[in-house]
CSV table of C-alpha atoms and ligand atoms in Angstrom, one decimal:
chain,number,residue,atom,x,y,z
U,1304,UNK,CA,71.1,-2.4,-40.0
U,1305,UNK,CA,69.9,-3.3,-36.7
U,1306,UNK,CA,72.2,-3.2,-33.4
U,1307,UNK,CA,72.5,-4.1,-29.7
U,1308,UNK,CA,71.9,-1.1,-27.3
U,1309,UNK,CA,70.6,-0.1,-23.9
U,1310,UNK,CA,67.5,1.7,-22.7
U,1311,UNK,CA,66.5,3.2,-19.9
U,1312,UNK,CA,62.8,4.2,-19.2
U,1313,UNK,CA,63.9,7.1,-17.3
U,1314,UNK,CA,61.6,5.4,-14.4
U,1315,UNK,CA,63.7,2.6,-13.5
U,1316,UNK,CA,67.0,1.9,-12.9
U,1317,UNK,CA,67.4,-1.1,-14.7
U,1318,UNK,CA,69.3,-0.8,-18.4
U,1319,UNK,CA,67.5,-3.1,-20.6
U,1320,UNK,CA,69.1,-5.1,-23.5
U,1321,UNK,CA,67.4,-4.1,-26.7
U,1322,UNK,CA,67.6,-4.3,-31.1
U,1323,UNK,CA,67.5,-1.0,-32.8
U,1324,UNK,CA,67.1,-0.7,-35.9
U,1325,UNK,CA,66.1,2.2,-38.7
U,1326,UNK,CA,63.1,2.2,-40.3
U,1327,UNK,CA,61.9,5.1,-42.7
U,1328,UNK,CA,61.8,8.2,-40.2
U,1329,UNK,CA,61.7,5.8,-36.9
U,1330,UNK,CA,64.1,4.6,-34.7
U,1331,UNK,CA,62.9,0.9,-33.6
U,1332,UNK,CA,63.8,-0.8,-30.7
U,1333,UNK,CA,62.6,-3.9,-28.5
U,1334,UNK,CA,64.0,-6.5,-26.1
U,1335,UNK,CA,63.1,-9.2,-23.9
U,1336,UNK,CA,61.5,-6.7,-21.2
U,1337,UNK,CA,60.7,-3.6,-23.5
U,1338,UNK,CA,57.6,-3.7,-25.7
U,1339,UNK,CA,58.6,-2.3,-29.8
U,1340,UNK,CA,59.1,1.0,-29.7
U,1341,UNK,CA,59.1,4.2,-31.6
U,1342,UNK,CA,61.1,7.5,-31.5
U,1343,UNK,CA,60.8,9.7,-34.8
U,1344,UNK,CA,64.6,10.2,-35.6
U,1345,UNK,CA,63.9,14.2,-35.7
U,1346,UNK,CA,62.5,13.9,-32.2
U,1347,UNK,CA,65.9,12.8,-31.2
U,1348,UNK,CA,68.5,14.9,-29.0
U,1349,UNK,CA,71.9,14.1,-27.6
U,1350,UNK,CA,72.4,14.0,-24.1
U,1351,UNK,CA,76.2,15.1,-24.5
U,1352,UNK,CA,77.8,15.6,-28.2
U,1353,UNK,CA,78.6,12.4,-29.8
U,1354,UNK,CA,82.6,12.0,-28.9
U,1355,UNK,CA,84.0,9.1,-31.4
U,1356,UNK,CA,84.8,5.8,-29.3
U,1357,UNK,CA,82.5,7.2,-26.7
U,1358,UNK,CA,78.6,5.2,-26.2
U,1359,UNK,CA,76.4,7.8,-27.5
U,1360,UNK,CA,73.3,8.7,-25.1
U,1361,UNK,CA,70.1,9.8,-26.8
U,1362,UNK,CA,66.8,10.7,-25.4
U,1363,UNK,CA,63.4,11.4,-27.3
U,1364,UNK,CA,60.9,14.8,-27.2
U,1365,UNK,CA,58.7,14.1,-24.4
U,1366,UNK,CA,60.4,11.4,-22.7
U,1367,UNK,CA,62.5,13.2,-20.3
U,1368,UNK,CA,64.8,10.8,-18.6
U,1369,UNK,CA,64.4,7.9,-20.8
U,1370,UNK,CA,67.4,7.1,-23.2
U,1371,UNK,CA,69.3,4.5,-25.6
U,1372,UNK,CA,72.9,4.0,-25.1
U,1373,UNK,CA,74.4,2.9,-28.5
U,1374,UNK,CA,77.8,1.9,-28.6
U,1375,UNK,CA,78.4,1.2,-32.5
U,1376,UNK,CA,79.7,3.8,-34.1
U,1377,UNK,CA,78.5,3.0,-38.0
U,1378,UNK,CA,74.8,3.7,-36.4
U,1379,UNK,CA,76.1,6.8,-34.5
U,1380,UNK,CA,77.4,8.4,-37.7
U,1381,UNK,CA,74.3,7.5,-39.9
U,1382,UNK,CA,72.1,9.0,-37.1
U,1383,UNK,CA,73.9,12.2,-37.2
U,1384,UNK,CA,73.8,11.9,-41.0
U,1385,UNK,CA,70.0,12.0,-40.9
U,1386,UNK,CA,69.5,14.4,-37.8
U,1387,UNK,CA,72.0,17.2,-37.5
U,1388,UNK,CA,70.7,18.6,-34.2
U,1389,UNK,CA,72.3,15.4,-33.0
U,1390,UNK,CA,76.0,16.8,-33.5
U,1391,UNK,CA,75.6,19.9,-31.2
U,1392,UNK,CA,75.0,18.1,-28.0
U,1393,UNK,CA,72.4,21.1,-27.5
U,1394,UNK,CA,69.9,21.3,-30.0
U,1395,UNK,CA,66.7,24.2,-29.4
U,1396,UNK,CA,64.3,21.0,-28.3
U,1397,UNK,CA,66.7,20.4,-25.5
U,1398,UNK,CA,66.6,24.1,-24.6
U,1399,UNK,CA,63.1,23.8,-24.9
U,1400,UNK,CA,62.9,20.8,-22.9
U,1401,UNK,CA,65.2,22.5,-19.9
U,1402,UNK,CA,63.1,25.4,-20.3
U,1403,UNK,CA,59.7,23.3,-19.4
U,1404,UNK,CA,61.5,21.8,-16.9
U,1405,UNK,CA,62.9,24.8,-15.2
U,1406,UNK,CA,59.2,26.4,-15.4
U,1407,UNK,CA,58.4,23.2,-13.7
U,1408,UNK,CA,61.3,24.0,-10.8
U,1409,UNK,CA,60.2,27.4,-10.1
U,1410,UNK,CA,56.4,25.9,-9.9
U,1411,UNK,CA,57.7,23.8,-7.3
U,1412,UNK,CA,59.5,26.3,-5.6
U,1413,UNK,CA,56.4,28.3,-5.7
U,1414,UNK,CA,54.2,25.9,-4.5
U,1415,UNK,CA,56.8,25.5,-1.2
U,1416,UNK,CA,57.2,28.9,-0.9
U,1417,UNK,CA,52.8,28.8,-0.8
U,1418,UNK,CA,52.9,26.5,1.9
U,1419,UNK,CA,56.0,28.1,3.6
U,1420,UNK,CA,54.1,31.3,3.7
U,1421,UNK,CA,50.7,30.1,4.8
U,1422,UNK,CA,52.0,28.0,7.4
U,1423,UNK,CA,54.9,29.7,9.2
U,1424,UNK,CA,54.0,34.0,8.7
U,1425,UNK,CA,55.6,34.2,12.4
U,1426,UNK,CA,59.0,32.7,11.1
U,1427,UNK,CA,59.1,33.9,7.4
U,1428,UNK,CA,58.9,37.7,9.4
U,1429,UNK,CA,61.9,37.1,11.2
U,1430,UNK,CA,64.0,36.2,7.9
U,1431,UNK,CA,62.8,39.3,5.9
U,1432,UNK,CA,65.2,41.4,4.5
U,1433,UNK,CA,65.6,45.2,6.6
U,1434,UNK,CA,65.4,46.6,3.1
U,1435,UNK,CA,62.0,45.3,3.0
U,1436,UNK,CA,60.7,46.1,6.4
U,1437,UNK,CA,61.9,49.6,5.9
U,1438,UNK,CA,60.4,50.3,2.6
U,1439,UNK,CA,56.9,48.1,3.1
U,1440,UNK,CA,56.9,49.6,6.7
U,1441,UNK,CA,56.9,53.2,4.9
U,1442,UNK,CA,54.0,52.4,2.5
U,1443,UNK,CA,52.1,51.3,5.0
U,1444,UNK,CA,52.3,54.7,7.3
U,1445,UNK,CA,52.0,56.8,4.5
U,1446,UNK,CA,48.6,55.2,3.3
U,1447,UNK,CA,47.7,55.1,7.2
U,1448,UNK,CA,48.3,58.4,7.3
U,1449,UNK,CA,47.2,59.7,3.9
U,1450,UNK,CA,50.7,61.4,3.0
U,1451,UNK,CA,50.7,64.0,6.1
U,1452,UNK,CA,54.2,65.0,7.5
U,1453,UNK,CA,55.1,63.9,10.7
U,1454,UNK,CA,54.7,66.3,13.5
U,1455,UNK,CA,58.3,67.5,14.4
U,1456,UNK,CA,58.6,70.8,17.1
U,1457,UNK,CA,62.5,69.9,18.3
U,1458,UNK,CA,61.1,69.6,21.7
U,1459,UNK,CA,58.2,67.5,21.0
U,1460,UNK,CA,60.8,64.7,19.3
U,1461,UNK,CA,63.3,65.1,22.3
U,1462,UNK,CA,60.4,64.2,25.0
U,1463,UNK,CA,60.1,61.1,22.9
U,1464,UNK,CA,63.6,59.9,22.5
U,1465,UNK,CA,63.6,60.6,26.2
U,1466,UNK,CA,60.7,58.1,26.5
U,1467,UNK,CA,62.5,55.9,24.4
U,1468,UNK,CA,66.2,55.6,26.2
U,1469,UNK,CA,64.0,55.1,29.6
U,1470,UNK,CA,62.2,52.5,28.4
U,1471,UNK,CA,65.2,50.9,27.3
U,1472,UNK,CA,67.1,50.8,30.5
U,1473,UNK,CA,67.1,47.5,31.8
U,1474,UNK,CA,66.5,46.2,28.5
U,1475,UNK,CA,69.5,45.8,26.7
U,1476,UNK,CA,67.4,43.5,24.0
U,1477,UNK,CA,64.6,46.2,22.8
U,1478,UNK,CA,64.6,46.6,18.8
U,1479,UNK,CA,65.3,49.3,17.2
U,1480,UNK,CA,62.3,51.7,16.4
U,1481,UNK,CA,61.1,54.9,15.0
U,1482,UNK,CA,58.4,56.8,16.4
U,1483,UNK,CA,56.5,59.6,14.7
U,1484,UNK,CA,53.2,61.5,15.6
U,1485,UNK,CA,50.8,62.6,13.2
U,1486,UNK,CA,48.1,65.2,13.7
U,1487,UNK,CA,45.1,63.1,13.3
U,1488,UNK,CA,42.0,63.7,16.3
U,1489,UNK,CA,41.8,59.7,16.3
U,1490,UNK,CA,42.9,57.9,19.7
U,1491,UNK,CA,45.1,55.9,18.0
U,1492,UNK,CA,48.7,53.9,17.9
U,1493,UNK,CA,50.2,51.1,15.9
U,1494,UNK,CA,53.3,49.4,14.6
U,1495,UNK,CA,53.7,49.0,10.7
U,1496,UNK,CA,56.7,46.7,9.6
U,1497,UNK,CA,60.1,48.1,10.3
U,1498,UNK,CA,60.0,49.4,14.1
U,1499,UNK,CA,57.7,51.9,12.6
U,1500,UNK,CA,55.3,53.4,15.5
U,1501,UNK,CA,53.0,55.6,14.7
U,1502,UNK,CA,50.9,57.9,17.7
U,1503,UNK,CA,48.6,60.4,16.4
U,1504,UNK,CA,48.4,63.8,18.1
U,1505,UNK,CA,44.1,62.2,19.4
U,1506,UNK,CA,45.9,59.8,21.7
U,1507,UNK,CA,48.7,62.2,23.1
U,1508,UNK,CA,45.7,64.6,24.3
U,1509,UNK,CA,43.5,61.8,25.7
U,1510,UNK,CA,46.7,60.7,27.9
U,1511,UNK,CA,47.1,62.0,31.3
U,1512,UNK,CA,50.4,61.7,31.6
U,1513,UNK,CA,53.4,60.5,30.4
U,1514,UNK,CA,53.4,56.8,32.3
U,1515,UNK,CA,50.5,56.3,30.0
U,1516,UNK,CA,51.7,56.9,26.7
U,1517,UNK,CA,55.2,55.2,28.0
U,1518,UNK,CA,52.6,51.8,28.3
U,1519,UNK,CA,51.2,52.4,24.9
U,1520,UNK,CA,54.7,52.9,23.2
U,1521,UNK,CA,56.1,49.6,25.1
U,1522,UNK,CA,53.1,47.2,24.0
U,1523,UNK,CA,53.8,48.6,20.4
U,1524,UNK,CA,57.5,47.9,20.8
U,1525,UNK,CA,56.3,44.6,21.8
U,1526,UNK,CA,54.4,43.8,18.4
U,1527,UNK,CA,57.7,45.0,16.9
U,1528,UNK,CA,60.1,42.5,18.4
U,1529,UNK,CA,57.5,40.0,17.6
U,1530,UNK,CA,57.6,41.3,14.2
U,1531,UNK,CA,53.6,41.2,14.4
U,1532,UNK,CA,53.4,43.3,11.7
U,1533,UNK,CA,55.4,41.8,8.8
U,1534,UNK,CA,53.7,38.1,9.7
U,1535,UNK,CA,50.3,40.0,9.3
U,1536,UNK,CA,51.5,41.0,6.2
U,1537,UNK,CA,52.8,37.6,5.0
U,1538,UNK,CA,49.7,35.9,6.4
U,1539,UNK,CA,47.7,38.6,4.3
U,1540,UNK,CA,49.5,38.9,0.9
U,1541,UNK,CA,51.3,35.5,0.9
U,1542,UNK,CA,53.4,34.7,-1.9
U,1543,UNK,CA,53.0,38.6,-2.7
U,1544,UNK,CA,55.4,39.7,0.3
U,1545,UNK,CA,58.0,37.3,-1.5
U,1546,UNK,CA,57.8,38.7,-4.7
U,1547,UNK,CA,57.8,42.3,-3.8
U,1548,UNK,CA,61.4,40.8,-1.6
U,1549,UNK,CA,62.7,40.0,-4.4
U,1550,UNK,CA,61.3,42.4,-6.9
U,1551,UNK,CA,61.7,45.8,-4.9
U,1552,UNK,CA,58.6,46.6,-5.5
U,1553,UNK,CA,55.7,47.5,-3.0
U,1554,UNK,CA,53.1,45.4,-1.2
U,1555,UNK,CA,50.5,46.5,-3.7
U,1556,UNK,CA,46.7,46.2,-3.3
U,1557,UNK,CA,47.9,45.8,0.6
U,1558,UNK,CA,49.3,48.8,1.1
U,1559,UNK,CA,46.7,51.0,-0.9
U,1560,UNK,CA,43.2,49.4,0.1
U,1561,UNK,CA,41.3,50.2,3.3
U,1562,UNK,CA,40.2,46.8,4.5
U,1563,UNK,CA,43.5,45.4,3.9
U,1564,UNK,CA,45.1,48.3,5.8
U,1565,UNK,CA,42.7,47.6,8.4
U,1566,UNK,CA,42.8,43.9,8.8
U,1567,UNK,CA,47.1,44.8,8.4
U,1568,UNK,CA,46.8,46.4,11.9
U,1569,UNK,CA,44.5,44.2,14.2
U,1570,UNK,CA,46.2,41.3,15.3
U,1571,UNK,CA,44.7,38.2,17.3
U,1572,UNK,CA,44.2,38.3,20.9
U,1573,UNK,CA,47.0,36.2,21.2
U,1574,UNK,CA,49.4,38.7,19.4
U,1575,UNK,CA,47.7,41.2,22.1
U,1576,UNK,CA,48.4,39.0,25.2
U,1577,UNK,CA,52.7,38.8,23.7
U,1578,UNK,CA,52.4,42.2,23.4
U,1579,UNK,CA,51.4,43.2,26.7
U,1580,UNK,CA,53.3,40.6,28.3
U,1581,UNK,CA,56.6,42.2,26.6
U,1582,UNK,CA,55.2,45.9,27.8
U,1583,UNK,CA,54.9,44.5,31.0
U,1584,UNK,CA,58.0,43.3,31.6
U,1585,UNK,CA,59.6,45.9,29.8
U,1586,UNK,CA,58.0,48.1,32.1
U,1587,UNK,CA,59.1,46.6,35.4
U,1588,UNK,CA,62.9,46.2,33.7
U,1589,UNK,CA,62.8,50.2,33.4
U,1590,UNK,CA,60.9,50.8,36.7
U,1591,UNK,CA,58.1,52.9,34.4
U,1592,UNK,CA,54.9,51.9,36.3
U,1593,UNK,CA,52.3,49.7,34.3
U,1594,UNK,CA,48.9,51.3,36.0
U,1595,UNK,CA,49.9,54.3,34.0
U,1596,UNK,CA,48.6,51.8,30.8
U,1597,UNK,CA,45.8,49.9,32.7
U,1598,UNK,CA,44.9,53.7,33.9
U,1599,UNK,CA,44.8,54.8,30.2
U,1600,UNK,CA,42.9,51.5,29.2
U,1601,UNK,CA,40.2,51.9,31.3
U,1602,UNK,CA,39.4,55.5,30.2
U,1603,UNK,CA,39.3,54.9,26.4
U,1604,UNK,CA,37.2,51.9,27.7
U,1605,UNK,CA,34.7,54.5,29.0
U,1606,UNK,CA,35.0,56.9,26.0
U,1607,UNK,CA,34.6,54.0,23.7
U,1608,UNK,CA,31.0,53.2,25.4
U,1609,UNK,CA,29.9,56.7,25.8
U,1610,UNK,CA,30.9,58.5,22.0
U,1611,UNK,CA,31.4,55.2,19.4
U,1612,UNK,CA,31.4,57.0,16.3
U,1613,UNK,CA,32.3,60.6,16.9
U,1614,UNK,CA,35.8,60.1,14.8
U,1615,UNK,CA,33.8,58.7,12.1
U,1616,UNK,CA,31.1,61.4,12.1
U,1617,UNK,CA,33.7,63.8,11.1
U,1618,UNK,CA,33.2,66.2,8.1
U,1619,UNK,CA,36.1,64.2,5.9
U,1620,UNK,CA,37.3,61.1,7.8
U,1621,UNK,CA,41.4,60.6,7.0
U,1622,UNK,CA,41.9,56.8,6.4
U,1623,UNK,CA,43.1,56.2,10.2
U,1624,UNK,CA,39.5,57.6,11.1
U,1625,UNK,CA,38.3,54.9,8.9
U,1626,UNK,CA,40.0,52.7,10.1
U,1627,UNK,CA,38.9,52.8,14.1
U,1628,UNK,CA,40.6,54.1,16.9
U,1629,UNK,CA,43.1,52.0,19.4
U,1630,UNK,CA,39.9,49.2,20.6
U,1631,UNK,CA,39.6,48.4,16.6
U,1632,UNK,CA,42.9,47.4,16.0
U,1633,UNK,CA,43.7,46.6,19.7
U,1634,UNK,CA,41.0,44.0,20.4
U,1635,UNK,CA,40.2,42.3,24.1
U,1636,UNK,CA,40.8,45.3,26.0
U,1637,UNK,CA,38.9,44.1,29.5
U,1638,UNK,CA,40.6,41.0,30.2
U,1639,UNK,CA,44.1,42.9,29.1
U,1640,UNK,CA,43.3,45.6,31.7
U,1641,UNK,CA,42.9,42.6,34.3
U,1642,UNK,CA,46.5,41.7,33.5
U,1643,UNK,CA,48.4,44.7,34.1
U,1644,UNK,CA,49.6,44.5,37.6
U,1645,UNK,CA,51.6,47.7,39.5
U,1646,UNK,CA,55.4,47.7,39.9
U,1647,UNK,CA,56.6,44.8,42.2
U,1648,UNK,CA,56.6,46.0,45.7
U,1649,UNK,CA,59.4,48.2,46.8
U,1650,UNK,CA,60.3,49.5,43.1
U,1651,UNK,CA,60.2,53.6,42.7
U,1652,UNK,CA,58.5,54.1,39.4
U,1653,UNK,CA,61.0,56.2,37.2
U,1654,UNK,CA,59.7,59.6,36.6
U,1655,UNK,CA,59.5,59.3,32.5
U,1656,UNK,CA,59.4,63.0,31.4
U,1657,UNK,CA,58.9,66.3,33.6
U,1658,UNK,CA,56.0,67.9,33.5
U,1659,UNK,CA,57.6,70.6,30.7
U,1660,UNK,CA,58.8,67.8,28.0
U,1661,UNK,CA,55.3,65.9,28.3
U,1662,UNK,CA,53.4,69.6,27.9
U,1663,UNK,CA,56.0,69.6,24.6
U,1664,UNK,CA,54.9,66.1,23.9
U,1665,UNK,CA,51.7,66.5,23.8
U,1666,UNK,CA,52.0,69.8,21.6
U,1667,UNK,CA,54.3,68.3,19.7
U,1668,UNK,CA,52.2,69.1,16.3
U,1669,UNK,CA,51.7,72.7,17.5
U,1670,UNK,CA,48.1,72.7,18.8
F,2513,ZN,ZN1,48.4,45.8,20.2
């Protein structure tokens, strides 16, 4: 029996004319512009179920796309006859087929979500989910600060919701953050993802006064609007930030090992620069005065120079220690002090805390 019917290469968008005909296991078929070919009949699968005075539309095991329209029904039947997978419309190749292909699909989406994520960290942490933030954001304290409660004497944690309500006057747009002090000697602060700032007890005795740690706190709010710290992550773990999105589970090897913790919290200079800026102007907005930070900037310069490693020389450094204090993950300190000017002339700096709150501040951990 051999028959008109129409192929497609699945390539193309020309139908072709061609003969088909059954030969032994084969389906045949050639025309004026298709070479002879051969599809074994149990390589065949049904595009839809074969519906009676309906053209019947075939395709072949590895030759997605390409298939044979055949119109006469006699053939159709006999087909079937020899090749029941042909009467379900679905058979467990085509399965298999859209199983390959949806493989295929998620390998493309994966390679887009590579470059997404290698190109664009700054935007991809502006779409992550709060759930995420929140939850990467806590990993990434606790293995900072190697599972230690947070420092909590009532008045200690009211001097610091103080300091943050009079930073945010004047600045209706400041994110939302948390701030906690740990008892750690290192001079240290940072921002994890979440609004998660962290001061250790070091840097609240170094400070001379409130105006100082008030500058810290508003360059680490900075990073936080910026969301510095969930495009480090993306820029560091990639495609791993996405999957632990959508797989609730943690930022892994990220959150767990030491260089990735510390290369998690030192940004580029130019991450430093928005940061300060947004301190700066955060700053002025409240009437806090800025020298307070270039005041404070200028001493942990000195104590940098004169006593590098005393943290580190400590009988059991915590992972912080390890880490480095506020000019390891806080590079280009000298040309940042340059850039903090006083308040514009004329403005009253604020008066942040009185001298009681900032003594409970800085004994906020009970030593
Ligand atoms: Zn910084």
């Amino acid at each position: 029996m051999q028959i008109p019917a129409i192929f497609f290469d699945g390539e193309h968008a020309r139908d072709n004319q061609v003969t088909l005909r059954l030969e032994a296991n084969d389906l045949v078929f050639s025309g004026p512009d298709v070479s002879e070919t051969r599809w074994s009949v149990a390589g065949l699968h049904p595009i839809d179920p074969p519906t009676a005075g309906q053209p019947f539309r075939i395709t072949h095991d590895g030759k997605v796309g390409a298939r044979l329209v055949i119109r006469d029904q006699a053939f159709i039947d006999e087909l079937v006859r020899r090749n029941k997978d042909l009467k379900g419309g679905y058979s467990w190749k085509h399965v298999r087929d859209v199983a390959v292909w949806t493989v295929g699909g998620l390998a493309a989406l994966g390679v887009i979500g590579y470059v997404v994520m290698s190109l664009l960290p700054q935007q991809v942490a502006y779409v992550l989910p709060e759930e995420w933030r929140n939850r990467v954001g806590n990993q990434v304290v606790r293995s900072l600060v190697d599972n230690k409660q947070a420092c909590t004497s009532a008045a200690g944690q009211a001097a610091i919701s103080k300091m943050l309500s009079v930073l945010a006057n004047g600045n209706p747009d400041m994110p939302p953050v948390s701030v906690a002090i740990y008892d750690l000697k290192l001079v240290n602060a940072f921002a994890a993802p979440g609004g998660k700032i962290v001061f250790t007890s070091g840097i609240l005795k170094e400070a001379a006064g409130p105006d100082e740690i008030a500058g810290v706190l508003a360059h680490e709010i900075g990073h936080v609007a910026y969301r510095h710290p969930e495009a480090q992550m993306v820029r560091l773990a990639g495609l791993q930030v996405l999957i632990s999105v959508f797989t609730g589970t943690g930022g892994g090897d990220l959150t767990t090992n030491l260089a990735a913790l510390a290369a998690l919290l030192r940004y580029s200079r130019d991450a430093e620069r928005q940061a300060d800026a947004y301190a700066r102007k955060t700053m002025v907005a409240a009437s806090v005065d800025p020298t307070g930070l270039r005041r404070f900037f200028e001493k942990l310069l000195k104590i940098e120079g004169s006593k590098p490693a005393a943290d580190q020389a400590a009988a059991k450094p915590s992972t912080l220690d390890r880490i480095g204090n506020v000019f390891s993950t806080h590079p280009g300190t000298e040309d940042r002090i340059k850039q903090i000017e006083p308040l514009p002339a004329g403005m009253t700096p604020v008066q942040i805390l009185t001298p009681e709150e900032w003594k409970a501040l800085q004994n906020i951990c009970g030593t």
